[in-house]
Coordinates of C-alpha atoms and ligand atoms in Angstrom, one line a residue:
M1 CA 29.0 12.4 -4.9
T2 CA 27.2 13.8 -2.1
H3 CA 25.2 11.4 0.2
L4 CA 22.0 12.5 -1.4
E5 CA 23.2 11.9 -5.0
L6 CA 21.4 8.8 -6.2
L7 CA 22.7 8.7 -9.9
K8 CA 24.5 11.2 -11.7
D9 CA 22.3 14.2 -12.3
V10 CA 19.6 12.9 -9.7
W11 CA 19.6 13.8 -6.1
Y12 CA 17.2 12.5 -3.1
V13 CA 15.7 15.2 -1.0
G14 CA 12.9 13.3 0.7
Y15 CA 12.5 12.5 4.2
V16 CA 12.9 9.3 6.0
D17 CA 10.5 8.8 8.9
F18 CA 11.9 6.1 11.3
E19 CA 9.4 7.1 13.7
V20 CA 5.9 6.6 12.2
R21 CA 4.0 3.4 13.5
N22 CA 0.4 4.1 12.3
F23 CA 0.3 5.5 8.6
H24 CA -3.7 6.3 8.3
G25 CA -4.6 3.3 9.9
Y26 CA -2.2 1.0 8.5
S27 CA 0.6 -0.2 10.8
T28 CA 4.3 0.9 9.7
H29 CA 6.6 -1.5 12.1
R30 CA 9.4 -0.5 10.1
G31 CA 8.5 3.3 9.5
T32 CA 8.5 4.7 5.8
S33 CA 9.8 7.6 3.6
Y34 CA 8.3 10.3 2.0
N35 CA 10.6 10.3 -1.3
A36 CA 11.1 13.2 -3.4
Y37 CA 13.8 14.0 -6.0
I38 CA 15.8 16.9 -7.8
V39 CA 17.1 16.1 -11.7
K40 CA 19.6 18.6 -13.2
S41 CA 20.2 18.5 -17.0
G42 CA 22.5 21.1 -17.3
D43 CA 19.8 23.4 -18.9
K44 CA 16.9 23.0 -16.2
T45 CA 16.4 21.7 -12.8
V46 CA 13.4 19.8 -11.9
L47 CA 12.1 18.6 -8.4
I48 CA 9.6 15.9 -8.3
D49 CA 7.1 15.7 -5.5
T50 CA 6.9 17.3 -1.8
V51 CA 7.2 15.7 1.5
K52 CA 4.4 15.1 4.4
R53 CA 4.2 18.7 5.8
P54 CA 5.8 18.4 9.5
Y55 CA 9.1 17.5 7.5
F56 CA 9.3 20.4 5.2
E57 CA 12.5 22.0 7.0
Y58 CA 14.2 18.6 6.5
Y59 CA 13.0 18.9 2.8
L60 CA 14.2 22.4 2.2
D61 CA 17.4 21.8 3.8
K62 CA 18.3 18.9 1.5
I63 CA 17.1 21.0 -1.7
K64 CA 19.3 23.8 -0.7
H65 CA 22.2 21.4 -0.6
V66 CA 21.7 20.7 -4.0
C67 CA 20.7 24.1 -5.5
D68 CA 19.3 27.6 -5.1
P69 CA 15.7 26.4 -4.8
A70 CA 15.0 29.8 -6.8
E71 CA 16.7 28.0 -9.7
I72 CA 14.1 25.2 -9.9
D73 CA 12.3 25.5 -13.4
Y74 CA 9.7 22.5 -12.7
L75 CA 8.0 21.0 -9.9
I76 CA 6.4 17.8 -10.9
M77 CA 3.6 16.6 -8.8
D78 CA 2.9 13.0 -9.3
H79 CA 0.4 12.7 -7.1
I80 CA -1.5 15.0 -4.5
E81 CA -2.1 12.9 -1.4
M82 CA -1.0 14.8 1.9
D83 CA 2.3 12.4 2.4
H84 CA 3.4 13.9 -1.2
S85 CA 1.9 17.3 -1.4
G86 CA 1.5 18.5 2.4
S87 CA 4.5 20.6 1.9
F88 CA 3.3 22.2 -1.5
P89 CA 2.1 25.6 -0.2
L90 CA 5.3 25.9 1.8
I91 CA 7.9 25.1 -0.9
L92 CA 5.7 27.3 -3.3
K93 CA 7.5 30.3 -1.4
H94 CA 10.8 29.0 -2.4
L95 CA 10.1 28.4 -6.2
P96 CA 9.4 31.8 -7.8
N97 CA 10.2 30.6 -11.1
A98 CA 9.1 27.2 -11.3
E99 CA 6.2 25.9 -13.4
I100 CA 4.1 23.5 -11.8
I101 CA 3.2 20.1 -13.6
T102 CA 0.7 17.5 -12.6
S103 CA -2.4 15.5 -14.1
V104 CA -5.7 17.1 -14.9
R105 CA -7.1 15.4 -11.9
G106 CA -4.3 16.5 -9.7
V107 CA -5.1 20.2 -10.4
D108 CA -8.3 19.4 -9.1
V109 CA -7.2 18.2 -6.0
L110 CA -4.5 20.6 -5.5
K111 CA -7.4 23.3 -5.6
S112 CA -9.4 21.3 -2.7
H113 CA -6.7 20.9 -0.5
F114 CA -5.0 24.3 -0.8
H115 CA -7.4 26.7 -1.5
Q116 CA -6.9 28.5 1.6
E117 CA -3.4 28.9 1.7
I118 CA -2.2 29.5 -2.0
D119 CA -3.1 32.5 -4.3
A120 CA -5.2 32.0 -7.2
E121 CA -2.0 33.0 -9.3
V122 CA -0.2 30.1 -8.7
F123 CA -3.0 28.0 -10.5
D124 CA -2.0 30.2 -13.8
R125 CA 1.9 28.1 -13.4
I126 CA 0.0 25.0 -13.4
R127 CA 0.7 22.6 -16.5
T128 CA -1.7 20.0 -16.7
V129 CA -0.4 16.9 -18.8
K130 CA -2.4 14.1 -20.1
N131 CA -1.0 10.4 -21.5
G132 CA 2.2 10.8 -23.4
D133 CA 2.6 14.4 -22.9
T134 CA 6.4 14.9 -22.5
L135 CA 8.9 17.5 -21.3
D136 CA 12.2 18.0 -22.8
I137 CA 14.7 19.3 -20.4
G138 CA 17.8 19.2 -22.8
H139 CA 20.9 17.3 -22.6
G140 CA 19.2 14.2 -23.8
K141 CA 16.7 14.1 -21.1
K142 CA 12.9 14.1 -21.5
F143 CA 10.0 13.4 -19.3
T144 CA 6.7 11.4 -20.6
F145 CA 4.0 11.3 -18.3
V146 CA 1.6 8.5 -17.8
P147 CA -1.5 8.4 -16.0
I148 CA -1.8 5.5 -13.3
P149 CA -5.2 6.2 -11.9
M150 CA -6.3 4.3 -8.6
I151 CA -2.4 3.5 -7.9
H152 CA -3.4 5.1 -5.7
W153 CA -5.6 8.1 -6.5
P154 CA -7.6 9.4 -9.6
D155 CA -4.9 11.8 -9.9
S156 CA -1.6 9.6 -9.7
M157 CA 0.6 9.5 -12.5
V158 CA 4.3 8.6 -13.2
A159 CA 6.9 10.3 -14.7
F160 CA 9.2 8.2 -16.8
M161 CA 12.5 10.2 -17.7
S162 CA 14.5 8.9 -20.6
D163 CA 17.7 9.7 -20.6
D164 CA 20.6 9.2 -23.7
N165 CA 23.2 9.8 -21.6
G166 CA 22.4 8.0 -18.0
K167 CA 19.6 5.8 -16.8
N168 CA 16.0 5.8 -17.8
I169 CA 14.1 6.6 -14.5
L170 CA 10.5 5.7 -13.7
F171 CA 9.7 8.1 -11.3
S172 CA 6.5 6.0 -10.0
S173 CA 5.0 7.8 -6.9
D174 CA 3.0 5.5 -4.8
A175 CA 3.3 2.3 -7.2
F176 CA 6.4 -0.4 -6.0
G177 CA 6.5 1.4 -2.9
Q178 CA 7.3 -0.1 0.8
H179 CA 6.7 1.1 4.0
I180 CA 9.9 0.9 5.5
A181 CA 12.6 3.5 6.6
T182 CA 16.2 2.9 5.7
T183 CA 19.2 5.3 4.9
M184 CA 20.1 2.9 2.1
R185 CA 18.4 3.9 -0.8
W186 CA 18.7 1.1 -3.3
D187 CA 16.8 -2.2 -3.0
D188 CA 20.1 -4.4 -3.4
E189 CA 21.6 -2.3 -0.4
N190 CA 18.7 -3.9 2.0
D191 CA 17.7 -7.1 3.2
M192 CA 15.3 -8.3 -0.1
C193 CA 13.2 -10.5 2.3
E194 CA 12.2 -7.3 4.5
I195 CA 11.6 -5.0 1.2
M196 CA 9.6 -7.6 -0.4
E197 CA 7.4 -8.4 2.9
E198 CA 7.0 -4.6 3.1
A199 CA 6.0 -4.2 -0.9
E200 CA 3.6 -7.1 -0.4
K201 CA 1.9 -5.6 3.0
Y202 CA 1.8 -2.4 1.3
Y203 CA -0.1 -3.9 -1.8
A204 CA -2.3 -5.7 0.6
N205 CA -3.4 -2.7 2.5
I206 CA -3.2 0.3 0.1
L207 CA -3.9 -1.4 -3.3
L208 CA -5.6 -4.7 -3.1
H209 CA -9.1 -3.0 -3.6
L210 CA -7.9 -1.3 -6.9
S211 CA -6.4 -4.7 -8.6
G212 CA -8.4 -4.5 -11.7
L213 CA -7.5 -1.2 -12.6
I214 CA -3.8 -1.9 -11.6
A215 CA -3.8 -5.0 -14.0
K216 CA -4.7 -2.8 -16.8
T217 CA -2.2 -0.1 -16.0
L218 CA 0.8 -2.3 -15.3
P219 CA 1.5 -3.7 -18.9
V220 CA 1.5 -0.1 -20.1
V221 CA 4.3 0.8 -17.4
G222 CA 6.0 -2.5 -17.6
A223 CA 6.5 -1.8 -21.3
L224 CA 8.6 1.2 -20.7
P225 CA 12.5 0.9 -20.9
I226 CA 13.0 1.1 -17.3
D227 CA 16.6 1.0 -15.9
V228 CA 15.7 2.1 -12.5
V229 CA 12.5 2.8 -10.5
C230 CA 12.2 6.0 -8.0
T231 CA 9.4 5.4 -5.7
A232 CA 7.5 7.8 -3.4
H233 CA 8.0 5.2 -0.3
G234 CA 10.7 3.0 0.9
V235 CA 13.7 2.1 -1.4
C236 CA 14.6 2.6 -5.2
W237 CA 14.8 -0.5 -7.4
R238 CA 17.6 -1.1 -9.6
K239 CA 18.4 -4.8 -9.1
N240 CA 14.7 -6.3 -8.6
I241 CA 12.4 -4.5 -11.2
P242 CA 11.8 -7.6 -12.6
E243 CA 10.8 -9.3 -9.5
I244 CA 8.7 -6.4 -8.2
L245 CA 7.0 -6.2 -11.6
E246 CA 5.9 -9.6 -11.4
K247 CA 4.8 -9.5 -7.8
Y248 CA 2.4 -6.4 -8.7
R249 CA 1.3 -8.9 -12.0
K250 CA 0.7 -11.8 -9.5
W251 CA -1.1 -9.7 -6.6
S252 CA -3.2 -7.8 -9.2
S253 CA -4.2 -10.9 -10.8
G254 CA -5.6 -12.6 -7.5
E255 CA -2.9 -15.5 -8.1
I256 CA -2.7 -17.5 -5.4
E257 CA 0.1 -20.2 -4.8
G258 CA -0.6 -23.3 -2.9
K259 CA -4.0 -23.9 -0.5
S260 CA -3.3 -22.4 2.8
V261 CA -6.2 -21.2 5.4
I262 CA -6.4 -18.2 7.6
I263 CA -8.3 -18.5 10.9
V264 CA -9.5 -15.1 12.2
Y265 CA -11.4 -14.9 15.4
D266 CA -12.3 -13.3 18.8
T267 CA -13.5 -14.9 21.9
M268 CA -15.2 -13.7 25.0
W269 CA -15.2 -17.1 27.4
E270 CA -13.1 -19.0 25.1
S271 CA -15.8 -20.9 23.1
T272 CA -15.0 -19.2 20.2
A273 CA -11.5 -20.0 20.6
K274 CA -12.1 -23.6 21.4
I275 CA -13.8 -23.7 17.7
A276 CA -10.8 -21.6 16.1
K277 CA -8.2 -24.4 17.8
A278 CA -10.2 -27.5 16.7
L279 CA -10.5 -26.2 13.4
T280 CA -6.8 -25.5 13.1
K281 CA -6.1 -29.0 14.0
E282 CA -8.3 -30.7 11.8
I283 CA -7.0 -28.3 8.7
R284 CA -3.4 -29.3 10.1
H285 CA -4.1 -32.9 9.9
R286 CA -4.7 -32.7 6.4
G287 CA -1.3 -31.5 5.7
I288 CA -2.8 -27.9 4.7
P289 CA -0.8 -24.8 6.1
V290 CA -2.7 -22.9 8.6
K291 CA -2.2 -19.9 10.6
R292 CA -4.6 -18.4 13.2
F293 CA -4.9 -14.8 14.5
R294 CA -6.9 -13.7 17.5
L295 CA -8.3 -10.2 16.8
T296 CA -7.6 -8.3 20.2
Q297 CA -3.8 -9.6 19.8
A298 CA -3.2 -9.1 16.1
D299 CA -2.9 -6.4 13.8
Y300 CA -5.4 -6.1 11.1
S301 CA -2.5 -4.7 8.6
D302 CA -0.8 -7.9 9.3
V303 CA -3.6 -10.2 9.2
I304 CA -4.9 -8.7 5.5
T305 CA -1.5 -9.2 4.2
E306 CA -1.8 -12.8 5.3
V307 CA -5.4 -13.1 3.8
M308 CA -4.2 -11.7 0.3
K309 CA -1.9 -15.0 0.0
A310 CA -4.4 -17.6 1.6
K311 CA -6.9 -19.6 -0.5
A312 CA -9.4 -19.7 2.6
I313 CA -10.5 -17.5 5.3
L314 CA -12.3 -18.7 8.4
I315 CA -13.8 -16.1 10.5
G316 CA -15.4 -16.5 14.0
S317 CA -16.9 -14.2 16.6
P318 CA -19.2 -14.8 19.8
T319 CA -22.5 -13.1 19.7
L320 CA -22.4 -10.0 21.7
N321 CA -25.3 -7.8 22.3
N322 CA -26.8 -9.5 19.3
G323 CA -24.2 -9.1 17.4
L324 CA -20.6 -9.1 16.4
Y325 CA -17.9 -9.0 18.8
P326 CA -16.2 -5.3 18.3
S327 CA -12.8 -6.3 17.4
V328 CA -14.3 -8.8 14.8
A329 CA -16.9 -6.2 13.3
E330 CA -13.8 -3.7 13.0
Y331 CA -11.9 -6.4 11.1
L332 CA -14.7 -7.3 8.7
C333 CA -15.4 -3.5 8.0
Y334 CA -11.5 -3.2 7.1
Q335 CA -11.4 -6.7 4.9
R336 CA -14.9 -5.5 3.0
G337 CA -13.0 -2.7 1.6
L338 CA -9.9 -4.2 0.5
K339 CA -12.0 -6.9 -1.3
P340 CA -9.5 -9.9 -1.3
M341 CA -9.8 -11.9 -4.4
N342 CA -10.4 -15.6 -4.9
K343 CA -11.2 -16.8 -1.7
V344 CA -13.3 -19.3 0.2
G345 CA -15.1 -18.4 3.3
L346 CA -16.4 -20.2 6.4
A347 CA -18.1 -18.4 9.3
F348 CA -18.3 -19.9 12.8
G349 CA -18.8 -18.8 16.7
S350 CA -20.4 -19.5 20.0
Y351 CA -23.5 -18.0 21.4
G352 CA -25.8 -18.3 24.5
W353 CA -29.2 -17.8 22.7
S354 CA -29.7 -15.5 20.0
G355 CA -26.6 -16.1 18.0
Q356 CA -26.5 -13.8 15.0
A357 CA -22.9 -13.3 14.8
A358 CA -22.0 -16.4 12.4
Q359 CA -24.3 -15.3 10.0
E360 CA -23.4 -11.6 10.2
I361 CA -19.8 -13.0 9.5
A362 CA -21.1 -14.7 6.5
D363 CA -22.8 -11.9 5.1
Q364 CA -20.0 -9.3 5.3
M365 CA -17.7 -12.0 3.8
K366 CA -19.9 -12.1 0.8
A367 CA -20.1 -8.2 0.6
A368 CA -16.3 -8.8 0.3
G369 CA -16.5 -11.0 -2.5
I370 CA -15.7 -13.9 -0.7
D371 CA -17.5 -17.3 -1.9
V372 CA -18.7 -18.3 1.3
M373 CA -20.0 -21.8 2.1
D374 CA -23.6 -22.3 3.3
E375 CA -22.9 -24.0 6.2
L376 CA -22.1 -22.2 9.6
I377 CA -20.5 -23.3 12.5
K378 CA -22.7 -22.4 15.4
I379 CA -22.3 -23.8 19.0
K380 CA -24.4 -23.0 22.2
F381 CA -22.3 -21.8 25.2
V382 CA -19.0 -24.4 26.0
P383 CA -18.6 -26.6 23.2
K384 CA -18.5 -30.3 24.2
A385 CA -16.1 -32.6 22.5
E386 CA -18.5 -34.0 19.9
D387 CA -19.3 -30.4 19.0
L388 CA -15.6 -30.0 18.0
D389 CA -15.4 -32.7 15.4
F390 CA -15.0 -30.6 12.0
K391 CA -13.9 -33.5 9.9
D392 CA -17.0 -33.1 7.7
I393 CA -17.1 -29.5 7.1
V394 CA -13.5 -29.6 6.8
D395 CA -14.0 -32.0 3.9
K396 CA -16.3 -29.5 2.2
L397 CA -14.2 -26.9 2.5
I398 CA -11.3 -28.6 0.7
E399 CA -13.5 -29.6 -1.7
K400 CA -14.5 -25.8 -2.3
M401 CA -10.9 -24.8 -2.2
K402 CA -10.1 -26.8 -5.2
Ligands
LIG1 FE1 1.9 7.5 -0.5 FE2 -1.3 8.0 -1.8 O1 0.1 8.3 -1.3

């Protein structure tokens, strides 16, 4: 076995990106990888996915360690977002004989992305596949294609390879991925706490708002007789497949363990901070777990991951220029797109004269689908000790969380 060989007849030809710290706005503290694979059956050679364009040369070099690219019979494109398709026009020049396999929606996205770079003739080499279509590559190896719309785009599909003489592999595209850079390709070769933490953050920041569709698709994918999962990002799964499937079931259903609270705020002259701290104290006194984030010192991607797991979210802002503090406005915009499920909300803030911030927070939380309390906490300028008595409102919050 070479260092690229994952399993008998299956090679890793992706790129591990240790440097990236921002993936289209999502913080990647541990980097990521753009995974691609080669499968050989003896009769046929299949390349699965490409990599982000800046890493094309590394990808090509790995492919050449496995085979002559001209020998590749099929290129399967599971998903056309640029982190997996960016090298498509470049690798085509090395694949004179390959048929390209993608979903019906995938062809549209390929055309939309690469119309200026590839010849129209390329589109004659594309085979579109629908749910249940198969590709038999001989010697007991057969791919079955299953759409997974909105995990992560409408074009997304998985390629399930059954193997009479080896492992059944789910090439899962974005599903079950994690943004983590590691040279160890299998889940059990890594720290599982780190892997699960990154799988959770990935779900919260990329897939959370698509949970309804994911909940419908998951049983279909989960029913396949999978031995291993080869993801498009992060590690492949061979030991913890039931665990990651169960996590996806839980996250996509909006199921929440316990009754923890997240407080998210920002502050100009510490008045809103005083409210946030007093609320923290009152909630903590009830024995309820509570975490607090000041937005100019916190990372939105980390905050939304905590929010996904919490039962209640309390958001505070001072009123600035008749509106929200900029960091709070930005966070609310991010949260509204991701639509965290099954949350109770409460808005708070300090003000000097006009005091619109708390109501704007409440409105934006409602727009995100959060069950917001009618009461607002609004305190003029610097709070007095009696202003910070939140026993009654925390009682109501806890009642609403039941
Ligand atoms: Fe990893 Fe939706 O691309």
